[in-house]
GROMACS .gro file of C-alpha atoms in nm:
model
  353
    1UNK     CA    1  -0.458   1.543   0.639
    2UNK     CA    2  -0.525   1.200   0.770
    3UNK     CA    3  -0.668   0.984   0.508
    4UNK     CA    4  -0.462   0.742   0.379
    5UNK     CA    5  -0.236   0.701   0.641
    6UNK     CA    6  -0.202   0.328   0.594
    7UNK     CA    7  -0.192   0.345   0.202
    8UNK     CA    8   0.132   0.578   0.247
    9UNK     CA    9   0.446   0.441   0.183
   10UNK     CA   10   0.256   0.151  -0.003
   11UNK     CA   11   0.372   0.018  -0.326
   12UNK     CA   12   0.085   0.091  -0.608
   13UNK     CA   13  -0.212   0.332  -0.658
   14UNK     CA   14  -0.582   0.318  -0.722
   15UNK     CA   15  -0.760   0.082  -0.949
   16UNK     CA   16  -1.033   0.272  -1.101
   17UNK     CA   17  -1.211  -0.086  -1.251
   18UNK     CA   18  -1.555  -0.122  -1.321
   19UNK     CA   19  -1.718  -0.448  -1.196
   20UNK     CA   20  -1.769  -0.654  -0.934
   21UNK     CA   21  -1.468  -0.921  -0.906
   22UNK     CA   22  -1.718  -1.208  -0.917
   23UNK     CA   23  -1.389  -1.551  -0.853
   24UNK     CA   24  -1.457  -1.941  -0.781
   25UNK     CA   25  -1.662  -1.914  -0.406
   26UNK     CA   26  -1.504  -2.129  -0.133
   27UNK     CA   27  -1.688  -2.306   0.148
   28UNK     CA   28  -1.729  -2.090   0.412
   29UNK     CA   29  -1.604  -2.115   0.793
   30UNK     CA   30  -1.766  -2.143   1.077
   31UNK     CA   31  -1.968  -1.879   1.307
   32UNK     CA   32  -1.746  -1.583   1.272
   33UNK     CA   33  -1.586  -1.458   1.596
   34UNK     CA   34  -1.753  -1.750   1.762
   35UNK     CA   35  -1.503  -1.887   2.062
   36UNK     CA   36  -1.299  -2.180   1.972
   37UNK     CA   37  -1.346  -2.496   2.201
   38UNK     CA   38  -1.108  -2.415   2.490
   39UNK     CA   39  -1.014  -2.068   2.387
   40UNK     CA   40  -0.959  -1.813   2.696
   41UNK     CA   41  -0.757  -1.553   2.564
   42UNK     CA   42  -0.834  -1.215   2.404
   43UNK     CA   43  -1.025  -1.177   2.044
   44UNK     CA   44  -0.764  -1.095   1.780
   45UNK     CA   45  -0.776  -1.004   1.392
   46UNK     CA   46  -0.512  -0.905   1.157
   47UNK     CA   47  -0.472  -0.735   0.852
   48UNK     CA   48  -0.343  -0.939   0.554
   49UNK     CA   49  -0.208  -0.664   0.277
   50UNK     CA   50  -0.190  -0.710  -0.087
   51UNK     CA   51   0.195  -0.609  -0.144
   52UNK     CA   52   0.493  -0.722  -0.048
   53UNK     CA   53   0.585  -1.053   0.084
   54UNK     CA   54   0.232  -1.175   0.152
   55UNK     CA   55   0.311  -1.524   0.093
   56UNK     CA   56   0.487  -1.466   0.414
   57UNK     CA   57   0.238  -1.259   0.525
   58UNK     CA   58   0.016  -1.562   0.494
   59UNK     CA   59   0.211  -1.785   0.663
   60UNK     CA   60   0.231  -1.564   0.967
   61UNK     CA   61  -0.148  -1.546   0.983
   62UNK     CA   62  -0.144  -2.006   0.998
   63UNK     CA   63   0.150  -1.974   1.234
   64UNK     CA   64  -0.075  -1.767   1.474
   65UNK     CA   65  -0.386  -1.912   1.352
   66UNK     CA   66  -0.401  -2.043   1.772
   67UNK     CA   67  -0.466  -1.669   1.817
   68UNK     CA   68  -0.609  -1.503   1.566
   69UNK     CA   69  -1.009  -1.542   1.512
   70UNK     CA   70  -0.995  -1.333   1.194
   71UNK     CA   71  -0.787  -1.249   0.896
   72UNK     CA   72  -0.903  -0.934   0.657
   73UNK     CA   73  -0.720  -0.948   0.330
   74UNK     CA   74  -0.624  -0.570   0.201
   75UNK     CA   75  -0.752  -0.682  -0.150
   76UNK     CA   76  -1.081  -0.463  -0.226
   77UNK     CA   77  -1.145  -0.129  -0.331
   78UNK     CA   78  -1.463   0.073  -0.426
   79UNK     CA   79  -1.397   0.320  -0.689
   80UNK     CA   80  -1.772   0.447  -0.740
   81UNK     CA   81  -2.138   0.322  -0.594
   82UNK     CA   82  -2.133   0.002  -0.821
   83UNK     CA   83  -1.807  -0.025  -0.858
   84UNK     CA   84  -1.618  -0.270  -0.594
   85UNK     CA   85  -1.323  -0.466  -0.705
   86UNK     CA   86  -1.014  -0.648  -0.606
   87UNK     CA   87  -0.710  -0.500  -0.648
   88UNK     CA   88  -0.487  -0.646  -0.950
   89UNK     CA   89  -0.335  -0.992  -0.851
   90UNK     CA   90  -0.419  -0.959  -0.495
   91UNK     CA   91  -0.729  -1.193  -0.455
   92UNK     CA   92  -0.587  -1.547  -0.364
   93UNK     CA   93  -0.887  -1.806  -0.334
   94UNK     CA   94  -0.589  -2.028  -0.220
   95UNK     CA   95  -0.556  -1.803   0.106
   96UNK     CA   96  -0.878  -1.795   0.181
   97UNK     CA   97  -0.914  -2.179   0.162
   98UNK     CA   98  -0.608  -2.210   0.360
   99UNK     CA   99  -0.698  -1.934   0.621
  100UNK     CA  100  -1.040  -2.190   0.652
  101UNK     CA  101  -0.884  -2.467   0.696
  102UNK     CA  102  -0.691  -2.332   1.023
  103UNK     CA  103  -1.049  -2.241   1.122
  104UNK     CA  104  -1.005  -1.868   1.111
  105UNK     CA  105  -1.275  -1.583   0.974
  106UNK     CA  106  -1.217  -1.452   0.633
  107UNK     CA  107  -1.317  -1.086   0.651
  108UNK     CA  108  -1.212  -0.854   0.331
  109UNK     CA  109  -1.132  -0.526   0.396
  110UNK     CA  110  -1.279  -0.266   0.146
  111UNK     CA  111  -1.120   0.087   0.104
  112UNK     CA  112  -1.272   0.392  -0.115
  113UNK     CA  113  -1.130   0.618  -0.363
  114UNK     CA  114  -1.439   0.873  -0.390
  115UNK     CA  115  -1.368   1.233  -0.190
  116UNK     CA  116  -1.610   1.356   0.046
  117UNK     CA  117  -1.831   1.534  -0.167
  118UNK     CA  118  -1.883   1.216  -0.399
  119UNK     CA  119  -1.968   1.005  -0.102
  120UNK     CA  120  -2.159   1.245   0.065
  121UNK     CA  121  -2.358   1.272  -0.278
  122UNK     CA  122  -2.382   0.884  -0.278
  123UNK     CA  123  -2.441   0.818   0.062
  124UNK     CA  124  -2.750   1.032   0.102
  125UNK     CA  125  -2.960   0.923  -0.215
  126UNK     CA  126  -3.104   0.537  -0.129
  127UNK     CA  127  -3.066   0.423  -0.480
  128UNK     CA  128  -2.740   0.454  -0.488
  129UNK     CA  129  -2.648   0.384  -0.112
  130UNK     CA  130  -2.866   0.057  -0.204
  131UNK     CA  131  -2.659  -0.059  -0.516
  132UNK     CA  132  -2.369  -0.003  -0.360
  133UNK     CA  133  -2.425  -0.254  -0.093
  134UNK     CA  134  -2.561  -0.458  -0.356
  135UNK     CA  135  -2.179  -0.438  -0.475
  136UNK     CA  136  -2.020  -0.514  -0.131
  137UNK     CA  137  -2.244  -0.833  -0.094
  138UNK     CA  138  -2.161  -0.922  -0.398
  139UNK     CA  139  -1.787  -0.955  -0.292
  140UNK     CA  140  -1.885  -1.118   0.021
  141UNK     CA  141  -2.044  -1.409  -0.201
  142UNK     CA  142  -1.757  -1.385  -0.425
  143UNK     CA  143  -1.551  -1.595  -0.200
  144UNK     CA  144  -1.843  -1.641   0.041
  145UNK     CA  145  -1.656  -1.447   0.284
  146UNK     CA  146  -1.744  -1.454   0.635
  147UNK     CA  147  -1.851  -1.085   0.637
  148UNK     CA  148  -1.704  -0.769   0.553
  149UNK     CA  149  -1.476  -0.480   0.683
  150UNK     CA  150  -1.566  -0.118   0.579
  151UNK     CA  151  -1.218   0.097   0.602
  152UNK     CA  152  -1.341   0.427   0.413
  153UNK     CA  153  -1.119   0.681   0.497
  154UNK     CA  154  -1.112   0.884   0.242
  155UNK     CA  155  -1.456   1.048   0.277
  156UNK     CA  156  -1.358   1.179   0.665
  157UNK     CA  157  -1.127   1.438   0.490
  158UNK     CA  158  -1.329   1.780   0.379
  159UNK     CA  159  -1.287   2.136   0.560
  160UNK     CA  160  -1.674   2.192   0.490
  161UNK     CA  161  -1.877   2.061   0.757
  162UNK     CA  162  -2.185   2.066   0.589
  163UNK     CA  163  -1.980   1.792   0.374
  164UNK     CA  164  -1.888   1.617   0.659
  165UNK     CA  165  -2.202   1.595   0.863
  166UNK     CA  166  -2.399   1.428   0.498
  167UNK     CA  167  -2.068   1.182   0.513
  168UNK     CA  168  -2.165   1.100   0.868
  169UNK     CA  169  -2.541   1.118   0.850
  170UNK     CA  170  -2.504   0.868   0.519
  171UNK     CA  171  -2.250   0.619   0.638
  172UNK     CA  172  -2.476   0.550   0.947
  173UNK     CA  173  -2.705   0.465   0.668
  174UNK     CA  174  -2.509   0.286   0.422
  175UNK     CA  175  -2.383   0.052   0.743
  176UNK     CA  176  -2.690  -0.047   0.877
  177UNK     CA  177  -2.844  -0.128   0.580
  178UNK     CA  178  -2.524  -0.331   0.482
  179UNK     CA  179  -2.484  -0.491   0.856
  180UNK     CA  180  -2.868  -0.583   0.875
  181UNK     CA  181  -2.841  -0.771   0.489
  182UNK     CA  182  -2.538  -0.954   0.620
  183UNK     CA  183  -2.692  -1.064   0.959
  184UNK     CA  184  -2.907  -1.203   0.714
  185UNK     CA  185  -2.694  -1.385   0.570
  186UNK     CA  186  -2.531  -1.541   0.899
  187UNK     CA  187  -2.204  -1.301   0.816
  188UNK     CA  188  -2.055  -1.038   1.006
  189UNK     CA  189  -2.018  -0.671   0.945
  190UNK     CA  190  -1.721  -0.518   1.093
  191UNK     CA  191  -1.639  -0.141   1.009
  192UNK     CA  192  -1.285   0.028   1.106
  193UNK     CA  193  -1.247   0.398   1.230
  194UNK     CA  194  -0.986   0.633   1.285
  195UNK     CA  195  -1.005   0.785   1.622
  196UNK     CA  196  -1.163   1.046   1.777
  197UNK     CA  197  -1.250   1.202   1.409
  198UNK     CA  198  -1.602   1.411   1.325
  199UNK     CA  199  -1.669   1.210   1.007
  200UNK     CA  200  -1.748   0.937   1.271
  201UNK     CA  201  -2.094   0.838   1.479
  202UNK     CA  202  -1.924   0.607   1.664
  203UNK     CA  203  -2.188   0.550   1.912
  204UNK     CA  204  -2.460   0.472   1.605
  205UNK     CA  205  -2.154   0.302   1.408
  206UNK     CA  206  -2.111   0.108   1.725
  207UNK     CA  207  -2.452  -0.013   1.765
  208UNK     CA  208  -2.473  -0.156   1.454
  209UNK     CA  209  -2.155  -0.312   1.382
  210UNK     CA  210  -2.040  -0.633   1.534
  211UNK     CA  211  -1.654  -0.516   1.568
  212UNK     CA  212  -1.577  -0.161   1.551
  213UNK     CA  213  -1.170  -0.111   1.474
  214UNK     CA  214  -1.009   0.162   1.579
  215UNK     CA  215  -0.669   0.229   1.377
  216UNK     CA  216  -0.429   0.286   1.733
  217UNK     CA  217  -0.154   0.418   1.469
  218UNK     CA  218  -0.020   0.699   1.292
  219UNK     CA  219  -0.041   0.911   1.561
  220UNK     CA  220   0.251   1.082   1.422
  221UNK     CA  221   0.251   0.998   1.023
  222UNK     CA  222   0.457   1.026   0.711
  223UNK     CA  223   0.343   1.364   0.617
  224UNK     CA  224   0.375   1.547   0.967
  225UNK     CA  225   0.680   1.592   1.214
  226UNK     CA  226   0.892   1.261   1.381
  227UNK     CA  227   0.722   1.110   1.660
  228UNK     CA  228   0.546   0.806   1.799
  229UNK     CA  229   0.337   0.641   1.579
  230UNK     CA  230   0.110   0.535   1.914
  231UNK     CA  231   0.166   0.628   2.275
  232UNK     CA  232  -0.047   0.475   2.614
  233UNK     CA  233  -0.172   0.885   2.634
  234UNK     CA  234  -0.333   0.827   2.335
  235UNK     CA  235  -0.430   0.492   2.402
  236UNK     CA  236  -0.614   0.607   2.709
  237UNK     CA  237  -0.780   0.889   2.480
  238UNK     CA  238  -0.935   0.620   2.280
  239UNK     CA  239  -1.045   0.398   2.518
  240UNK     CA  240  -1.179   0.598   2.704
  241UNK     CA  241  -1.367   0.757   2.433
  242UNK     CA  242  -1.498   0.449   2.262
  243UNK     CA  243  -1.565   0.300   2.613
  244UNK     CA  244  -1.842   0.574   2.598
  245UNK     CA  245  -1.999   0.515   2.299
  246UNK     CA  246  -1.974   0.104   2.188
  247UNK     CA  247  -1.996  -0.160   2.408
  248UNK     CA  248  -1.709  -0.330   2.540
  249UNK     CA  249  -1.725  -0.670   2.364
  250UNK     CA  250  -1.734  -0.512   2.023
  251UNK     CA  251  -1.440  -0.266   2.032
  252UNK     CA  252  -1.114  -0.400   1.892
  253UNK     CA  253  -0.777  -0.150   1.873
  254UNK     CA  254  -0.536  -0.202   1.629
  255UNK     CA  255  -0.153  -0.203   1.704
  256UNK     CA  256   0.113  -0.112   1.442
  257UNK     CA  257   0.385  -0.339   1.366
  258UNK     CA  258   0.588  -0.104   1.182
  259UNK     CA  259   0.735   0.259   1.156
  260UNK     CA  260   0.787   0.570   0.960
  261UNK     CA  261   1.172   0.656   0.886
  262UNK     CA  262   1.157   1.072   0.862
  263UNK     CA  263   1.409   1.364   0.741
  264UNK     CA  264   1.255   1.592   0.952
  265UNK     CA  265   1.248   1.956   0.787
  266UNK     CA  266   1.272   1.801   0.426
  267UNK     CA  267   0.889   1.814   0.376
  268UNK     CA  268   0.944   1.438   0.234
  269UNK     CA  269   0.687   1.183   0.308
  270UNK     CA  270   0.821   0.936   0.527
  271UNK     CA  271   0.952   0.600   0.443
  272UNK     CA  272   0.781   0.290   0.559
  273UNK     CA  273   0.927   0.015   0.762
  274UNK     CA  274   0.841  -0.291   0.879
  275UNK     CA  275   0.975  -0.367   1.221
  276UNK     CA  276   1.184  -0.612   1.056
  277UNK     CA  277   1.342  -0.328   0.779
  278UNK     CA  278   1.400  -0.082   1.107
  279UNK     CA  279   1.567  -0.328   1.331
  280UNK     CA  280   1.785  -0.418   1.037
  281UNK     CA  281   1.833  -0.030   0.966
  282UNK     CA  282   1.937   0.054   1.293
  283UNK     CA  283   2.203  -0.225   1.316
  284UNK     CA  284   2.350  -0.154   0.978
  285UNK     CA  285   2.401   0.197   1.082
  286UNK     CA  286   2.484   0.130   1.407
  287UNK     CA  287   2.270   0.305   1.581
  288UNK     CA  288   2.168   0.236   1.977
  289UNK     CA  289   1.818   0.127   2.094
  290UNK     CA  290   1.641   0.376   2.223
  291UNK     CA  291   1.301   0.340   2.384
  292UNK     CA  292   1.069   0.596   2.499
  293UNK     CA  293   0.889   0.539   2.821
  294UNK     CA  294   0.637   0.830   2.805
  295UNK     CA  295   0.469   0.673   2.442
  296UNK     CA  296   0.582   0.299   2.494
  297UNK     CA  297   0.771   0.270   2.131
  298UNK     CA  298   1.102   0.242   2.045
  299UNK     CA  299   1.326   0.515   1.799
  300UNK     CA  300   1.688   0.562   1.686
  301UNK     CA  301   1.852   0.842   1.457
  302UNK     CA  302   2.100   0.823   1.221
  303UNK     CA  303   2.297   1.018   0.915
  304UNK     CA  304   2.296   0.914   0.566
  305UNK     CA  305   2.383   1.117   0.288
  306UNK     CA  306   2.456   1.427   0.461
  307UNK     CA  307   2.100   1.399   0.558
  308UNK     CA  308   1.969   1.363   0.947
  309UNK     CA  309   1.698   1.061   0.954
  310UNK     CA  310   1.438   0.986   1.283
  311UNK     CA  311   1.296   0.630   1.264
  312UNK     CA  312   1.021   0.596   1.515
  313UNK     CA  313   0.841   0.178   1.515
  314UNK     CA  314   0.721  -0.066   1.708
  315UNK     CA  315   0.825  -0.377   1.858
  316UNK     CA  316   0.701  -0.643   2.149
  317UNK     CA  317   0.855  -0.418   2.401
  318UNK     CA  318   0.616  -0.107   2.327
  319UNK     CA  319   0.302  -0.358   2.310
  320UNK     CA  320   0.409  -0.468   2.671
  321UNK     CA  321   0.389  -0.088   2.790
  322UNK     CA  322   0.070  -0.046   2.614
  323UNK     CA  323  -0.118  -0.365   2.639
  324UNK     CA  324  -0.280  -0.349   3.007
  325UNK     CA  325  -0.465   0.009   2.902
  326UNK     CA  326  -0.698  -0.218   2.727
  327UNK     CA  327  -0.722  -0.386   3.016
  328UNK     CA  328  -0.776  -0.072   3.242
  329UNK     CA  329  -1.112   0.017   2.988
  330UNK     CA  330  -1.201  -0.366   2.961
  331UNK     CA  331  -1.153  -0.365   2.625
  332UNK     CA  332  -1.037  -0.762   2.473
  333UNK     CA  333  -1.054  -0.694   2.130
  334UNK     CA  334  -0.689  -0.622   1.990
  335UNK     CA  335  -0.587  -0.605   1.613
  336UNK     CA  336  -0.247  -0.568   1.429
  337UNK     CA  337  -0.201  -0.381   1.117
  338UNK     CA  338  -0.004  -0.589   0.964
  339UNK     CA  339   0.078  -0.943   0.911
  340UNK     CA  340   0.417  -0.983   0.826
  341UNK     CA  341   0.499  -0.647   0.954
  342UNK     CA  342   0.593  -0.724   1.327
  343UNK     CA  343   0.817  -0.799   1.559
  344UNK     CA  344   0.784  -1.171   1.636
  345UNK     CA  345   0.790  -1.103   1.970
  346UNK     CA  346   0.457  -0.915   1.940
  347UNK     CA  347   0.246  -1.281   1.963
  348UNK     CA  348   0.363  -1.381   2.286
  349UNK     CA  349   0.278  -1.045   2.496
  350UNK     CA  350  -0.058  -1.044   2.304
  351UNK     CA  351  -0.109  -1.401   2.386
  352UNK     CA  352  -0.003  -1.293   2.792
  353UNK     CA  353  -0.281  -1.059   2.840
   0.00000   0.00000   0.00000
């Protein structure tokens, strides 16, 4: 099982609302992903999420806003065809305003709730596929957002592959149809992928799309055994991969700025931590620094109540191993999943390469 990988660990569920969030628009930015007067260095976005400290979250993206070229906000969720909302609470017209003002892109991300089969069944009829980008414009005006990001994850899981290939066949669809309406509109249409997965055309997704994002985490995740959650194999794998299929100049990969914390054998799902929650961990229990070479990511064990724990994160270190693979494929784009998640130390190697 991969879908969800992000969502695990998270604090909520799914909000199965009905309408459009239609909220008080704010004036938009300017050309999105456009280069900044006297900006070399690499493009970067972030993620923004809806829970936890995200007024600190916020204040990471202005304190980086010399690096960053676009902030999604984790707020929106489709729950059927019509149906695209914000999550409860999460929308902040304030952030977006302030996001502006530090002349960075305001790009929602958008999640789905609907199983394959559903999707599949929406994605191939063109009345339906058409409302529902009917409903994502409708956010983008909401806020008159610079554009959109597509994360739908949950409609790559199904066994059947007849399932599967109508999921691919129909997102294809449902993207150009919803990239072409927001070119339109002067806005950009960015869609985010998990690697090397069937569900995926990435070379048709690629073509259309102005960014493609590629999710460079949970390689090992909360469900399955203790390991890495990226590693510069992998890295390579994806690269080299999307390399193939999507030009250069619109492939971004996303690092993580966090961990799982496992009890391996327990069949638990894995706790979250932020790189700041694991580096505090691992001094409370005293636990050494460990890093692994091979993946490029740092891990420690420990014991707590009689039971054996493996934390595997990330910090600035492990981005230093990985970073000059993107390099190697030519690849710019870089993302970070998530704001307020990270090791500090994170901005300055991404800022050195």
């Amino acid at each position: 099982m991969r879908r969800g990988r992000r969502f695990l660990g998270r604090s909520g569920g799914a909000w199965l609302l009905a309408a459009v969030l239609v909220a008080g628009a704010v004036p938009s930015s300017a050309a999105v992903g456009a280069a900044r007067p006297g900006e070399r260095g690499p493009r970067m976005s972030a993620w923004l999420p809806f829970w936890g400290d995200v007024d600190g979250a916020y204040r990471d993206a202005l304190a980086h806003a010399d690096q960053l070229r676009t902030v999604s906000p984790f707020w929106y969720e489709t729950a059927s065809g019509r149906a695209v909302t914000g999550r409860p609470g999460a929308v902040r017209p304030d952030f977006v305003a302030g996001l502006r003002r530090a002349g960075l892109a305001v790009v929602p991300t958008v999640t789905e709730t609907p199983d394959a089969p559903a999707m599949a069944a929406l994605l191939q009829d063109p009345t339906r596929r058409r409302a529902h980008v009917d409903a994502l414009l409708a956010v983008v005006r909401s806020q008159d957002y610079d554009g959109i990001d597509l994360d739908y994850e949950t409609m790559a899981v199904t066994g059947d592959a007849a399932t599967r290939e109508r999921v691919r066949s129909g997102y294809v669809a449902l993207v150009g149809e919803l990239c072409a309406r927001l070119h339109r509109r002067g806005k950009t249409c960015v869609v985010t992928v998990m690697p090397s997965h069937a569900a995926f055309d990435y070379r048709r997704l690629g073509a259309l799309a102005d960014t493609v994002r590629y999710m460079g985490y949970d390689l090992h995740w909360s469900m399955g055994e203790p390991g890495p959650l990226s590693s510069k194999d992998w890295y390579a794998q994806i690269l080299r991969e999307a390399t193939a299929d999507i030009p250069r100049d619109r492939i971004e990969l996303a690092f993580p700025g966090y961990g799982w914390d496992w009890v391996p054998g327990s069949g638990r799902r894995a706790t979250h931590r932020t790189w700041w929650e694991a580096e505090a961990l691992r001094k409370r229990v005293g636990a050494p620094y460990t890093f692994d070479a091979a993946s490029g990511t740092p891990h420690f064990r420990y014991e707590e109540g009689g039971a054996h724990h493996e934390v595997w994160y990330q910090d600035a270190r492990g981005v230093r191993a990985q970073l000059p693979l993107l390099a190697a494929y030519g690849v710019r784009g870089r993302g970070l999943w998530a704001l307020g998640f990270e090791d500090p130390g994170v901005w300055e190697v991404l800022r050195g390469q």
